mmCIF file of C-alpha atoms in Angstrom:
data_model
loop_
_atom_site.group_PDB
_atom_site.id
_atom_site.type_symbol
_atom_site.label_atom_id
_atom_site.label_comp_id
_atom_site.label_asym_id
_atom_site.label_seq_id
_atom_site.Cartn_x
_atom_site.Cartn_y
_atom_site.Cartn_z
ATOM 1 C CA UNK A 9 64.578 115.985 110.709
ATOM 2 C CA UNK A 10 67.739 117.186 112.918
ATOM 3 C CA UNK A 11 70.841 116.149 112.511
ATOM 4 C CA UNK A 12 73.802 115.526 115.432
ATOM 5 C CA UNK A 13 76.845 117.335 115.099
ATOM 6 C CA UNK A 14 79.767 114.986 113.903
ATOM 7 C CA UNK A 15 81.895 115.996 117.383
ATOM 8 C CA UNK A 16 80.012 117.081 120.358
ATOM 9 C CA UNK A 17 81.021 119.933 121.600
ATOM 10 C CA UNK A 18 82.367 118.794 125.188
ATOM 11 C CA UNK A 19 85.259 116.981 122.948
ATOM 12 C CA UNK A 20 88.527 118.743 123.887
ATOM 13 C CA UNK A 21 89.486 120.546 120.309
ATOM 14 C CA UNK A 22 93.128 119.320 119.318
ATOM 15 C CA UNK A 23 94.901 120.921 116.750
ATOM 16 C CA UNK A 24 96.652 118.247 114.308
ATOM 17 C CA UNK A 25 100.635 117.730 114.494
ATOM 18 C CA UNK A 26 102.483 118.438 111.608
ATOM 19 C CA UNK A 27 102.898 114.867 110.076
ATOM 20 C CA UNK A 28 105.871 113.797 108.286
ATOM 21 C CA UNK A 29 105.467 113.882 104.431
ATOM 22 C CA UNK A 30 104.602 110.067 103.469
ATOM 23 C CA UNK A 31 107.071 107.475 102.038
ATOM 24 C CA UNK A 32 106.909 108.016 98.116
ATOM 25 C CA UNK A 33 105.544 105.336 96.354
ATOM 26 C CA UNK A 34 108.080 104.635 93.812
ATOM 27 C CA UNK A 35 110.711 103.691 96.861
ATOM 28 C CA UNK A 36 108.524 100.811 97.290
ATOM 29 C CA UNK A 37 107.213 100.053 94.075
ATOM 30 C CA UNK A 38 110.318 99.972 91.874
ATOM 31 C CA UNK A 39 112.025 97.345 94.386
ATOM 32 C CA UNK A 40 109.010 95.155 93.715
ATOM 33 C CA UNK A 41 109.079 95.706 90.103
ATOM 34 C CA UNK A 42 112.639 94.595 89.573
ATOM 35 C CA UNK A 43 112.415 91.727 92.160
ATOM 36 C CA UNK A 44 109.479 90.550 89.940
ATOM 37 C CA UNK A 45 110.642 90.814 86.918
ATOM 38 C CA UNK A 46 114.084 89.283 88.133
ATOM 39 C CA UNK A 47 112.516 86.021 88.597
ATOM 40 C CA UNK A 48 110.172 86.242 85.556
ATOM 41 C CA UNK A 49 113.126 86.730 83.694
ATOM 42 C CA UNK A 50 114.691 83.561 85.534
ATOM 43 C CA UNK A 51 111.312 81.551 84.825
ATOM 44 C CA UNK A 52 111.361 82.340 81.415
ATOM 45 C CA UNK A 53 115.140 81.457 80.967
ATOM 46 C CA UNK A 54 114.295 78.069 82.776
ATOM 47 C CA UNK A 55 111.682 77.172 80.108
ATOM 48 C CA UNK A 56 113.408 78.178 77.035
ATOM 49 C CA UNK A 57 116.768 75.659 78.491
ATOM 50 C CA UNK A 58 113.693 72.968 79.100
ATOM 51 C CA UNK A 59 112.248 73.424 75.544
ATOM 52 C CA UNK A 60 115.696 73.195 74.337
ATOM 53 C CA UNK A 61 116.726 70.327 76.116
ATOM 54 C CA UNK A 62 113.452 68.807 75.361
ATOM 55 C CA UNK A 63 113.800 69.805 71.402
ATOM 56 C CA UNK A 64 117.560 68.155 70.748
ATOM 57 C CA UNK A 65 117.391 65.593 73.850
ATOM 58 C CA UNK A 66 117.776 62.989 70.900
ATOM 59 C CA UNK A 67 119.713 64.055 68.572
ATOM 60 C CA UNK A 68 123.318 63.369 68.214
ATOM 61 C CA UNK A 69 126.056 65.845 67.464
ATOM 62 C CA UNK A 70 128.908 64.481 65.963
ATOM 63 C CA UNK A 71 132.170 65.311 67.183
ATOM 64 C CA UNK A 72 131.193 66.482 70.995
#
């Protein structure tokens, strides 16, 4: 059994550019990471006020 070369040899040979390094990850991922956590910090706020409203919604407090 023969095998085919990958690149035939009547394709022109170009040598690669020098590419840029890539974007580090961390630029992108802490963004994300604090956006996120922004709002699940917001979300979690929201449902504590909501268990608190719902916890002393009837109880009266004299004075106010």
């Amino acid at each position: 059994m023969t095998s085919t070369p990958a690149h035939p040899s009547s394709y022109p040979y170009r040598p690669r550019r020098p590419s840029r390094p890539p974007i580090n990850p961390w630029l992108v991922r802490l963004p994300v990471l604090f956006f996120s956590g922004g709002i699940l910090l917001v979300v979690v706020l929201l449902i504590f006020l909501a268990a608190f409203q719902l916890r002393y919604m009837e109880k009266i407090v004299p004075g106010v």
